[in-house]
């Protein structure tokens, strides 16, 4: 390793682009560590690189290490464990439902805690299996109200329907209630949900080092990992680019239409919602669709109507 050509490092630095300094600094520290414990002797090629290229910026070591250790998605086994924990939880467990909304539907903790049952629409899409959509209206964006209504995953639809039935049986109606509200009327707070996300991820097999708190970030570490996995499933697992119009819409970053496609598509139209649900359904770690049977449909006034589908 003493004979790494300087030109090769320069070329590699160019190929890595914006992340080059982070990776090179981490490699520099690894080389130094190996020298300190005696498993490597010789000069540090990355130290030589930075001496000859002083324009490269040095990032704080803590930030560098944390960035290198933070996974961009969850292991398949962890996701399966999360699904099992959520499915086994009592229907009254608002904490597990909160994790579900973050993991499967991309809601930050504060938005999940503000979601009302009147905004959760069951079986509006023409499918035999249970479906769910979230009626999201964002106001005062460029002086107008924008529609970000999007579907949830098949697993999310099953579990939210199960909880909705339990809440309706307890209260007699879903009107006026929040999704993350227990039977006593107490709402789950974003802080409590954030803490529970980290606890549940540790319980489901995530490495402790991946869950080191970072107070400089807007969300708690558990919430960040769950949201990162949501983005992963609609990009890498769905085979789409991160700048794809559908991906940006599912992340709440674009308007309701994809003007970059060959043909304009309104994501809030029935066809657009079907398209988005197909993207979310490509991740096969979700539970299988429930068989035909009793279903709940939400009317326009928020009332729940139960029907039997043969």
PDB file of C-alpha atoms in Angstrom, residues 1-306:
ATOM      1  CA  UNK A   1       0.000   0.000   0.000  1.00  0.00           C
ATOM      2  CA  UNK A   2       3.046   2.279   0.249  1.00  0.00           C
ATOM      3  CA  UNK A   3       3.112   2.570  -3.523  1.00  0.00           C
ATOM      4  CA  UNK A   4      -0.287   4.152  -4.167  1.00  0.00           C
ATOM      5  CA  UNK A   5       0.409   6.652  -6.962  1.00  0.00           C
ATOM      6  CA  UNK A   6      -0.465  10.247  -6.132  1.00  0.00           C
ATOM      7  CA  UNK A   7      -2.133  10.559  -9.534  1.00  0.00           C
ATOM      8  CA  UNK A   8      -4.449   7.650  -8.679  1.00  0.00           C
ATOM      9  CA  UNK A   9      -5.620   9.415  -5.504  1.00  0.00           C
ATOM     10  CA  UNK A  10      -6.193  12.647  -7.412  1.00  0.00           C
ATOM     11  CA  UNK A  11      -8.305  10.794  -9.972  1.00  0.00           C
ATOM     12  CA  UNK A  12     -10.269   8.993  -7.247  1.00  0.00           C
ATOM     13  CA  UNK A  13     -10.889  12.299  -5.455  1.00  0.00           C
ATOM     14  CA  UNK A  14     -12.416  13.704  -8.658  1.00  0.00           C
ATOM     15  CA  UNK A  15     -14.627  10.640  -9.210  1.00  0.00           C
ATOM     16  CA  UNK A  16     -16.042  10.778  -5.668  1.00  0.00           C
ATOM     17  CA  UNK A  17     -17.245  14.320  -6.217  1.00  0.00           C
ATOM     18  CA  UNK A  18     -18.777  16.222  -3.291  1.00  0.00           C
ATOM     19  CA  UNK A  19     -18.197  13.359  -0.836  1.00  0.00           C
ATOM     20  CA  UNK A  20     -14.496  12.975  -1.672  1.00  0.00           C
ATOM     21  CA  UNK A  21     -13.137  14.935   1.308  1.00  0.00           C
ATOM     22  CA  UNK A  22     -15.301  12.985   3.777  1.00  0.00           C
ATOM     23  CA  UNK A  23     -14.131   9.599   2.479  1.00  0.00           C
ATOM     24  CA  UNK A  24     -10.508  10.685   2.208  1.00  0.00           C
ATOM     25  CA  UNK A  25     -10.457  12.059   5.771  1.00  0.00           C
ATOM     26  CA  UNK A  26     -11.967   8.821   7.052  1.00  0.00           C
ATOM     27  CA  UNK A  27      -9.370   6.786   5.134  1.00  0.00           C
ATOM     28  CA  UNK A  28      -6.617   9.035   6.517  1.00  0.00           C
ATOM     29  CA  UNK A  29      -7.755   8.316  10.077  1.00  0.00           C
ATOM     30  CA  UNK A  30      -8.006   4.571   9.369  1.00  0.00           C
ATOM     31  CA  UNK A  31      -4.438   4.539   8.011  1.00  0.00           C
ATOM     32  CA  UNK A  32      -3.241   6.397  11.117  1.00  0.00           C
ATOM     33  CA  UNK A  33      -5.069   3.940  13.377  1.00  0.00           C
ATOM     34  CA  UNK A  34      -3.432   0.965  11.639  1.00  0.00           C
ATOM     35  CA  UNK A  35      -0.031   2.580  12.096  1.00  0.00           C
ATOM     36  CA  UNK A  36      -0.669   3.213  15.795  1.00  0.00           C
ATOM     37  CA  UNK A  37      -1.574  -0.417  16.552  1.00  0.00           C
ATOM     38  CA  UNK A  38       1.360  -1.731  14.514  1.00  0.00           C
ATOM     39  CA  UNK A  39      -0.434  -3.552  11.686  1.00  0.00           C
ATOM     40  CA  UNK A  40       0.865  -1.138   9.071  1.00  0.00           C
ATOM     41  CA  UNK A  41       4.216   0.540   8.598  1.00  0.00           C
ATOM     42  CA  UNK A  42       5.087   3.281   6.192  1.00  0.00           C
ATOM     43  CA  UNK A  43       3.754   6.670   5.231  1.00  0.00           C
ATOM     44  CA  UNK A  44       0.093   7.616   5.129  1.00  0.00           C
ATOM     45  CA  UNK A  45      -0.822   8.207   1.455  1.00  0.00           C
ATOM     46  CA  UNK A  46      -3.851  10.291   2.368  1.00  0.00           C
ATOM     47  CA  UNK A  47      -1.810  12.576   4.608  1.00  0.00           C
ATOM     48  CA  UNK A  48       0.508  13.133   1.652  1.00  0.00           C
ATOM     49  CA  UNK A  49      -2.513  13.906  -0.519  1.00  0.00           C
ATOM     50  CA  UNK A  50      -3.829  16.599   1.831  1.00  0.00           C
ATOM     51  CA  UNK A  51      -0.361  18.131   2.264  1.00  0.00           C
ATOM     52  CA  UNK A  52      -0.143  18.573  -1.495  1.00  0.00           C
ATOM     53  CA  UNK A  53      -3.778  19.635  -1.840  1.00  0.00           C
ATOM     54  CA  UNK A  54      -4.385  22.142   0.987  1.00  0.00           C
ATOM     55  CA  UNK A  55      -7.525  23.458  -0.721  1.00  0.00           C
ATOM     56  CA  UNK A  56      -9.413  20.377   0.469  1.00  0.00           C
ATOM     57  CA  UNK A  57     -11.463  21.298   3.529  1.00  0.00           C
ATOM     58  CA  UNK A  58     -11.237  19.380   6.778  1.00  0.00           C
ATOM     59  CA  UNK A  59     -14.546  18.452   8.382  1.00  0.00           C
ATOM     60  CA  UNK A  60     -15.056  17.910  12.063  1.00  0.00           C
ATOM     61  CA  UNK A  61     -14.144  14.328  12.951  1.00  0.00           C
ATOM     62  CA  UNK A  62     -17.358  13.738  14.894  1.00  0.00           C
ATOM     63  CA  UNK A  63     -19.460  14.816  11.922  1.00  0.00           C
ATOM     64  CA  UNK A  64     -17.395  12.678   9.562  1.00  0.00           C
ATOM     65  CA  UNK A  65     -17.632   9.534  11.664  1.00  0.00           C
ATOM     66  CA  UNK A  66     -21.360   9.982  12.290  1.00  0.00           C
ATOM     67  CA  UNK A  67     -21.986  10.502   8.575  1.00  0.00           C
ATOM     68  CA  UNK A  68     -19.997   7.390   7.693  1.00  0.00           C
ATOM     69  CA  UNK A  69     -21.783   5.222  10.259  1.00  0.00           C
ATOM     70  CA  UNK A  70     -25.338   6.381   9.563  1.00  0.00           C
ATOM     71  CA  UNK A  71     -27.092   3.858   7.298  1.00  0.00           C
ATOM     72  CA  UNK A  72     -29.184   5.100   4.406  1.00  0.00           C
ATOM     73  CA  UNK A  73     -31.787   2.372   4.907  1.00  0.00           C
ATOM     74  CA  UNK A  74     -32.782  -0.329   7.364  1.00  0.00           C
ATOM     75  CA  UNK A  75     -31.693  -3.970   7.057  1.00  0.00           C
ATOM     76  CA  UNK A  76     -34.402  -6.270   5.711  1.00  0.00           C
ATOM     77  CA  UNK A  77     -34.481  -8.242   8.959  1.00  0.00           C
ATOM     78  CA  UNK A  78     -35.016  -5.062  10.978  1.00  0.00           C
ATOM     79  CA  UNK A  79     -37.932  -4.040   8.751  1.00  0.00           C
ATOM     80  CA  UNK A  80     -39.466  -7.492   9.132  1.00  0.00           C
ATOM     81  CA  UNK A  81     -39.065  -7.278  12.907  1.00  0.00           C
ATOM     82  CA  UNK A  82     -40.692  -3.837  12.911  1.00  0.00           C
ATOM     83  CA  UNK A  83     -43.633  -5.197  10.923  1.00  0.00           C
ATOM     84  CA  UNK A  84     -44.016  -8.070  13.374  1.00  0.00           C
ATOM     85  CA  UNK A  85     -43.911  -5.743  16.382  1.00  0.00           C
ATOM     86  CA  UNK A  86     -46.502  -3.428  14.819  1.00  0.00           C
ATOM     87  CA  UNK A  87     -48.787  -6.285  13.774  1.00  0.00           C
ATOM     88  CA  UNK A  88     -48.592  -7.905  17.237  1.00  0.00           C
ATOM     89  CA  UNK A  89     -49.223  -4.654  19.104  1.00  0.00           C
ATOM     90  CA  UNK A  90     -52.635  -3.980  20.606  1.00  0.00           C
ATOM     91  CA  UNK A  91     -54.823  -1.806  18.392  1.00  0.00           C
ATOM     92  CA  UNK A  92     -54.790   0.855  21.126  1.00  0.00           C
ATOM     93  CA  UNK A  93     -50.991   1.211  20.968  1.00  0.00           C
ATOM     94  CA  UNK A  94     -50.595   4.695  19.521  1.00  0.00           C
ATOM     95  CA  UNK A  95     -46.799   4.458  19.733  1.00  0.00           C
ATOM     96  CA  UNK A  96     -46.639   1.527  17.327  1.00  0.00           C
ATOM     97  CA  UNK A  97     -49.095   3.297  15.023  1.00  0.00           C
ATOM     98  CA  UNK A  98     -46.810   6.351  15.107  1.00  0.00           C
ATOM     99  CA  UNK A  99     -43.831   4.239  14.003  1.00  0.00           C
ATOM    100  CA  UNK A 100     -46.023   2.820  11.242  1.00  0.00           C
ATOM    101  CA  UNK A 101     -46.832   6.299   9.903  1.00  0.00           C
ATOM    102  CA  UNK A 102     -43.148   7.253   9.803  1.00  0.00           C
ATOM    103  CA  UNK A 103     -41.778   3.983   8.407  1.00  0.00           C
ATOM    104  CA  UNK A 104     -44.469   3.198   5.854  1.00  0.00           C
ATOM    105  CA  UNK A 105     -45.889   6.601   4.953  1.00  0.00           C
ATOM    106  CA  UNK A 106     -43.045   9.112   5.386  1.00  0.00           C
ATOM    107  CA  UNK A 107     -44.655  11.309   8.062  1.00  0.00           C
ATOM    108  CA  UNK A 108     -42.249  13.212  10.362  1.00  0.00           C
ATOM    109  CA  UNK A 109     -43.136  12.798  14.044  1.00  0.00           C
ATOM    110  CA  UNK A 110     -44.884  16.166  14.364  1.00  0.00           C
ATOM    111  CA  UNK A 111     -47.039  15.579  11.267  1.00  0.00           C
ATOM    112  CA  UNK A 112     -47.907  12.048  12.381  1.00  0.00           C
ATOM    113  CA  UNK A 113     -49.114  13.357  15.749  1.00  0.00           C
ATOM    114  CA  UNK A 114     -51.271  15.988  13.995  1.00  0.00           C
ATOM    115  CA  UNK A 115     -52.990  13.544  11.628  1.00  0.00           C
ATOM    116  CA  UNK A 116     -56.757  13.201  12.118  1.00  0.00           C
ATOM    117  CA  UNK A 117     -58.892  10.205  11.199  1.00  0.00           C
ATOM    118  CA  UNK A 118     -60.909  12.487   8.912  1.00  0.00           C
ATOM    119  CA  UNK A 119     -57.763  12.801   6.773  1.00  0.00           C
ATOM    120  CA  UNK A 120     -57.348   9.015   6.491  1.00  0.00           C
ATOM    121  CA  UNK A 121     -59.385   7.684   3.547  1.00  0.00           C
ATOM    122  CA  UNK A 122     -60.002   3.951   3.280  1.00  0.00           C
ATOM    123  CA  UNK A 123     -60.866   2.105   0.058  1.00  0.00           C
ATOM    124  CA  UNK A 124     -61.234   5.063  -2.261  1.00  0.00           C
ATOM    125  CA  UNK A 125     -59.094   3.257  -4.853  1.00  0.00           C
ATOM    126  CA  UNK A 126     -60.711   0.598  -7.003  1.00  0.00           C
ATOM    127  CA  UNK A 127     -58.932  -2.439  -5.546  1.00  0.00           C
ATOM    128  CA  UNK A 128     -60.091  -5.570  -3.767  1.00  0.00           C
ATOM    129  CA  UNK A 129     -57.492  -5.254  -1.019  1.00  0.00           C
ATOM    130  CA  UNK A 130     -57.730  -2.601   1.677  1.00  0.00           C
ATOM    131  CA  UNK A 131     -56.208   0.721   0.605  1.00  0.00           C
ATOM    132  CA  UNK A 132     -55.513   3.941   2.464  1.00  0.00           C
ATOM    133  CA  UNK A 133     -54.906   7.506   1.323  1.00  0.00           C
ATOM    134  CA  UNK A 134     -53.892  10.562   3.321  1.00  0.00           C
ATOM    135  CA  UNK A 135     -55.676  13.796   2.424  1.00  0.00           C
ATOM    136  CA  UNK A 136     -52.877  16.330   2.883  1.00  0.00           C
ATOM    137  CA  UNK A 137     -53.532  19.994   2.171  1.00  0.00           C
ATOM    138  CA  UNK A 138     -50.636  22.445   2.531  1.00  0.00           C
ATOM    139  CA  UNK A 139     -51.653  26.089   2.684  1.00  0.00           C
ATOM    140  CA  UNK A 140     -49.834  29.338   2.023  1.00  0.00           C
ATOM    141  CA  UNK A 141     -47.266  27.808  -0.329  1.00  0.00           C
ATOM    142  CA  UNK A 142     -46.645  30.446  -3.007  1.00  0.00           C
ATOM    143  CA  UNK A 143     -49.904  32.055  -1.936  1.00  0.00           C
ATOM    144  CA  UNK A 144     -52.082  29.017  -2.592  1.00  0.00           C
ATOM    145  CA  UNK A 145     -53.272  25.735  -1.095  1.00  0.00           C
ATOM    146  CA  UNK A 146     -51.703  22.623  -2.588  1.00  0.00           C
ATOM    147  CA  UNK A 147     -53.026  19.067  -2.582  1.00  0.00           C
ATOM    148  CA  UNK A 148     -50.480  16.438  -1.529  1.00  0.00           C
ATOM    149  CA  UNK A 149     -52.927  13.541  -1.077  1.00  0.00           C
ATOM    150  CA  UNK A 150     -50.973  10.293  -1.339  1.00  0.00           C
ATOM    151  CA  UNK A 151     -51.609   6.600  -0.721  1.00  0.00           C
ATOM    152  CA  UNK A 152     -50.047   4.491   1.995  1.00  0.00           C
ATOM    153  CA  UNK A 153     -48.394   1.116   1.596  1.00  0.00           C
ATOM    154  CA  UNK A 154     -50.451  -2.125   1.701  1.00  0.00           C
ATOM    155  CA  UNK A 155     -49.073  -2.914   5.166  1.00  0.00           C
ATOM    156  CA  UNK A 156     -49.979   0.547   6.399  1.00  0.00           C
ATOM    157  CA  UNK A 157     -53.513   0.161   5.040  1.00  0.00           C
ATOM    158  CA  UNK A 158     -54.000  -3.130   6.893  1.00  0.00           C
ATOM    159  CA  UNK A 159     -52.733  -1.853  10.223  1.00  0.00           C
ATOM    160  CA  UNK A 160     -54.471   1.529  10.100  1.00  0.00           C
ATOM    161  CA  UNK A 161     -57.731  -0.196   9.200  1.00  0.00           C
ATOM    162  CA  UNK A 162     -57.319  -2.529  12.186  1.00  0.00           C
ATOM    163  CA  UNK A 163     -56.776   0.426  14.495  1.00  0.00           C
ATOM    164  CA  UNK A 164     -59.603   2.441  12.914  1.00  0.00           C
ATOM    165  CA  UNK A 165     -62.041  -0.424  13.587  1.00  0.00           C
ATOM    166  CA  UNK A 166     -60.926  -0.615  17.230  1.00  0.00           C
ATOM    167  CA  UNK A 167     -61.279   3.157  17.664  1.00  0.00           C
ATOM    168  CA  UNK A 168     -64.700   3.186  16.041  1.00  0.00           C
ATOM    169  CA  UNK A 169     -65.863   0.351  18.283  1.00  0.00           C
ATOM    170  CA  UNK A 170     -64.630   2.264  21.352  1.00  0.00           C
ATOM    171  CA  UNK A 171     -65.758   5.809  20.507  1.00  0.00           C
ATOM    172  CA  UNK A 172     -68.675   5.019  18.211  1.00  0.00           C
ATOM    173  CA  UNK A 173     -67.247   7.417  15.612  1.00  0.00           C
ATOM    174  CA  UNK A 174     -63.879   8.515  14.249  1.00  0.00           C
ATOM    175  CA  UNK A 175     -65.032  12.079  13.658  1.00  0.00           C
ATOM    176  CA  UNK A 176     -63.051  14.644  15.667  1.00  0.00           C
ATOM    177  CA  UNK A 177     -60.357  12.212  16.814  1.00  0.00           C
ATOM    178  CA  UNK A 178     -56.643  12.044  16.058  1.00  0.00           C
ATOM    179  CA  UNK A 179     -54.968   8.895  14.722  1.00  0.00           C
ATOM    180  CA  UNK A 180     -52.388   8.941  17.533  1.00  0.00           C
ATOM    181  CA  UNK A 181     -54.921   9.408  20.321  1.00  0.00           C
ATOM    182  CA  UNK A 182     -55.475   6.650  22.873  1.00  0.00           C
ATOM    183  CA  UNK A 183     -58.841   5.509  24.149  1.00  0.00           C
ATOM    184  CA  UNK A 184     -58.597   7.889  27.113  1.00  0.00           C
ATOM    185  CA  UNK A 185     -58.354  10.853  24.730  1.00  0.00           C
ATOM    186  CA  UNK A 186     -54.643  11.533  25.324  1.00  0.00           C
ATOM    187  CA  UNK A 187     -52.650  12.410  22.213  1.00  0.00           C
ATOM    188  CA  UNK A 188     -49.148  11.129  21.574  1.00  0.00           C
ATOM    189  CA  UNK A 189     -46.506  13.887  21.547  1.00  0.00           C
ATOM    190  CA  UNK A 190     -43.717  14.149  18.941  1.00  0.00           C
ATOM    191  CA  UNK A 191     -41.104  13.903  21.708  1.00  0.00           C
ATOM    192  CA  UNK A 192     -42.530  10.663  23.076  1.00  0.00           C
ATOM    193  CA  UNK A 193     -42.840   9.203  19.573  1.00  0.00           C
ATOM    194  CA  UNK A 194     -39.252  10.193  18.739  1.00  0.00           C
ATOM    195  CA  UNK A 195     -37.942   8.439  21.851  1.00  0.00           C
ATOM    196  CA  UNK A 196     -40.020   5.333  21.151  1.00  0.00           C
ATOM    197  CA  UNK A 197     -38.714   5.105  17.553  1.00  0.00           C
ATOM    198  CA  UNK A 198     -35.159   4.743  18.834  1.00  0.00           C
ATOM    199  CA  UNK A 199     -36.162   2.206  21.490  1.00  0.00           C
ATOM    200  CA  UNK A 200     -38.080   0.070  19.007  1.00  0.00           C
ATOM    201  CA  UNK A 201     -35.270   0.127  16.441  1.00  0.00           C
ATOM    202  CA  UNK A 202     -32.810  -1.094  19.086  1.00  0.00           C
ATOM    203  CA  UNK A 203     -35.269  -3.813  20.065  1.00  0.00           C
ATOM    204  CA  UNK A 204     -35.626  -4.837  16.404  1.00  0.00           C
ATOM    205  CA  UNK A 205     -31.899  -5.339  15.883  1.00  0.00           C
ATOM    206  CA  UNK A 206     -30.408  -2.003  14.818  1.00  0.00           C
ATOM    207  CA  UNK A 207     -26.805  -1.460  15.839  1.00  0.00           C
ATOM    208  CA  UNK A 208     -26.367   0.897  18.804  1.00  0.00           C
ATOM    209  CA  UNK A 209     -23.744   2.986  16.946  1.00  0.00           C
ATOM    210  CA  UNK A 210     -26.294   3.706  14.211  1.00  0.00           C
ATOM    211  CA  UNK A 211     -28.594   5.249  16.804  1.00  0.00           C
ATOM    212  CA  UNK A 212     -26.215   7.750  18.403  1.00  0.00           C
ATOM    213  CA  UNK A 213     -28.155  10.978  19.066  1.00  0.00           C
ATOM    214  CA  UNK A 214     -27.218  14.049  17.027  1.00  0.00           C
ATOM    215  CA  UNK A 215     -28.661  17.270  18.434  1.00  0.00           C
ATOM    216  CA  UNK A 216     -27.656  19.224  15.330  1.00  0.00           C
ATOM    217  CA  UNK A 217     -30.278  17.439  13.208  1.00  0.00           C
ATOM    218  CA  UNK A 218     -33.956  18.439  12.980  1.00  0.00           C
ATOM    219  CA  UNK A 219     -35.271  14.939  13.794  1.00  0.00           C
ATOM    220  CA  UNK A 220     -34.299  12.346  16.359  1.00  0.00           C
ATOM    221  CA  UNK A 221     -31.991   9.604  15.130  1.00  0.00           C
ATOM    222  CA  UNK A 222     -34.705   6.916  15.101  1.00  0.00           C
ATOM    223  CA  UNK A 223     -37.095   9.096  13.096  1.00  0.00           C
ATOM    224  CA  UNK A 224     -34.290  10.002  10.662  1.00  0.00           C
ATOM    225  CA  UNK A 225     -33.529   6.328  10.007  1.00  0.00           C
ATOM    226  CA  UNK A 226     -37.190   5.496   9.438  1.00  0.00           C
ATOM    227  CA  UNK A 227     -37.605   8.433   7.053  1.00  0.00           C
ATOM    228  CA  UNK A 228     -34.371   7.499   5.276  1.00  0.00           C
ATOM    229  CA  UNK A 229     -35.732   4.008   4.725  1.00  0.00           C
ATOM    230  CA  UNK A 230     -38.998   5.419   3.352  1.00  0.00           C
ATOM    231  CA  UNK A 231     -36.981   7.407   0.808  1.00  0.00           C
ATOM    232  CA  UNK A 232     -34.901   4.309   0.056  1.00  0.00           C
ATOM    233  CA  UNK A 233     -37.964   2.194  -0.694  1.00  0.00           C
ATOM    234  CA  UNK A 234     -39.415   4.707  -3.176  1.00  0.00           C
ATOM    235  CA  UNK A 235     -36.113   5.273  -4.957  1.00  0.00           C
ATOM    236  CA  UNK A 236     -33.721   2.311  -4.932  1.00  0.00           C
ATOM    237  CA  UNK A 237     -36.290  -0.438  -4.288  1.00  0.00           C
ATOM    238  CA  UNK A 238     -38.726   1.080  -6.782  1.00  0.00           C
ATOM    239  CA  UNK A 239     -36.004   1.678  -9.366  1.00  0.00           C
ATOM    240  CA  UNK A 240     -36.543   5.438  -9.544  1.00  0.00           C
ATOM    241  CA  UNK A 241     -34.164   8.383  -9.473  1.00  0.00           C
ATOM    242  CA  UNK A 242     -34.284  10.655  -6.425  1.00  0.00           C
ATOM    243  CA  UNK A 243     -35.261  13.570  -8.699  1.00  0.00           C
ATOM    244  CA  UNK A 244     -38.169  11.659 -10.219  1.00  0.00           C
ATOM    245  CA  UNK A 245     -41.425  13.613  -9.981  1.00  0.00           C
ATOM    246  CA  UNK A 246     -43.259  10.771  -8.223  1.00  0.00           C
ATOM    247  CA  UNK A 247     -40.517  10.423  -5.627  1.00  0.00           C
ATOM    248  CA  UNK A 248     -40.497  14.145  -4.924  1.00  0.00           C
ATOM    249  CA  UNK A 249     -44.280  14.144  -4.577  1.00  0.00           C
ATOM    250  CA  UNK A 250     -44.247  11.215  -2.135  1.00  0.00           C
ATOM    251  CA  UNK A 251     -41.642  13.121  -0.112  1.00  0.00           C
ATOM    252  CA  UNK A 252     -43.796  16.261  -0.147  1.00  0.00           C
ATOM    253  CA  UNK A 253     -41.243  18.231  -2.161  1.00  0.00           C
ATOM    254  CA  UNK A 254     -43.142  18.952  -5.381  1.00  0.00           C
ATOM    255  CA  UNK A 255     -46.532  20.090  -6.576  1.00  0.00           C
ATOM    256  CA  UNK A 256     -49.327  17.731  -7.566  1.00  0.00           C
ATOM    257  CA  UNK A 257     -48.231  17.312 -11.165  1.00  0.00           C
ATOM    258  CA  UNK A 258     -45.153  15.910 -12.860  1.00  0.00           C
ATOM    259  CA  UNK A 259     -44.212  18.364 -15.576  1.00  0.00           C
ATOM    260  CA  UNK A 260     -40.919  16.531 -16.260  1.00  0.00           C
ATOM    261  CA  UNK A 261     -42.626  13.396 -17.615  1.00  0.00           C
ATOM    262  CA  UNK A 262     -43.255  12.769 -21.311  1.00  0.00           C
ATOM    263  CA  UNK A 263     -46.949  13.287 -20.609  1.00  0.00           C
ATOM    264  CA  UNK A 264     -48.262  15.446 -17.796  1.00  0.00           C
ATOM    265  CA  UNK A 265     -49.519  13.372 -14.875  1.00  0.00           C
ATOM    266  CA  UNK A 266     -51.569  14.677 -11.969  1.00  0.00           C
ATOM    267  CA  UNK A 267     -50.575  12.626  -8.932  1.00  0.00           C
ATOM    268  CA  UNK A 268     -53.787  13.528  -7.129  1.00  0.00           C
ATOM    269  CA  UNK A 269     -56.004  12.069  -9.869  1.00  0.00           C
ATOM    270  CA  UNK A 270     -57.304   8.481  -9.449  1.00  0.00           C
ATOM    271  CA  UNK A 271     -54.833   7.289 -12.074  1.00  0.00           C
ATOM    272  CA  UNK A 272     -52.002   9.151 -10.365  1.00  0.00           C
ATOM    273  CA  UNK A 273     -52.871   7.664  -6.979  1.00  0.00           C
ATOM    274  CA  UNK A 274     -52.894   4.175  -8.518  1.00  0.00           C
ATOM    275  CA  UNK A 275     -49.476   4.896 -10.010  1.00  0.00           C
ATOM    276  CA  UNK A 276     -48.085   5.986  -6.628  1.00  0.00           C
ATOM    277  CA  UNK A 277     -49.556   2.941  -4.887  1.00  0.00           C
ATOM    278  CA  UNK A 278     -47.871   0.687  -7.439  1.00  0.00           C
ATOM    279  CA  UNK A 279     -44.540   2.325  -6.565  1.00  0.00           C
ATOM    280  CA  UNK A 280     -45.099   1.818  -2.837  1.00  0.00           C
ATOM    281  CA  UNK A 281     -46.133  -1.806  -3.436  1.00  0.00           C
ATOM    282  CA  UNK A 282     -42.851  -2.771  -5.104  1.00  0.00           C
ATOM    283  CA  UNK A 283     -41.184  -3.300  -1.724  1.00  0.00           C
ATOM    284  CA  UNK A 284     -42.054  -6.921  -0.977  1.00  0.00           C
ATOM    285  CA  UNK A 285     -41.077  -6.722   2.712  1.00  0.00           C
ATOM    286  CA  UNK A 286     -44.603  -5.416   3.360  1.00  0.00           C
ATOM    287  CA  UNK A 287     -47.301  -7.808   4.462  1.00  0.00           C
ATOM    288  CA  UNK A 288     -49.419  -9.593   1.883  1.00  0.00           C
ATOM    289  CA  UNK A 289     -52.747  -7.938   1.032  1.00  0.00           C
ATOM    290  CA  UNK A 290     -55.608  -9.026   3.246  1.00  0.00           C
ATOM    291  CA  UNK A 291     -58.176 -11.349   1.639  1.00  0.00           C
ATOM    292  CA  UNK A 292     -61.589  -9.994   0.643  1.00  0.00           C
ATOM    293  CA  UNK A 293     -63.889  -9.494   3.583  1.00  0.00           C
ATOM    294  CA  UNK A 294     -65.080  -6.695   5.808  1.00  0.00           C
ATOM    295  CA  UNK A 295     -63.807  -3.286   4.764  1.00  0.00           C
ATOM    296  CA  UNK A 296     -64.235   0.262   6.015  1.00  0.00           C
ATOM    297  CA  UNK A 297     -64.755   3.203   3.682  1.00  0.00           C
ATOM    298  CA  UNK A 298     -64.487   6.822   4.785  1.00  0.00           C
ATOM    299  CA  UNK A 299     -67.166   9.144   3.463  1.00  0.00           C
ATOM    300  CA  UNK A 300     -66.578  12.793   2.628  1.00  0.00           C
ATOM    301  CA  UNK A 301     -67.815  13.948   6.053  1.00  0.00           C
ATOM    302  CA  UNK A 302     -65.393  11.678   7.917  1.00  0.00           C
ATOM    303  CA  UNK A 303     -67.952   9.051   8.923  1.00  0.00           C
ATOM    304  CA  UNK A 304     -66.954   5.386   8.634  1.00  0.00           C
ATOM    305  CA  UNK A 305     -69.047   2.983   6.537  1.00  0.00           C
ATOM    306  CA  UNK A 306     -68.381  -0.766   6.879  1.00  0.00           C
TER     307      UNK A 306
END
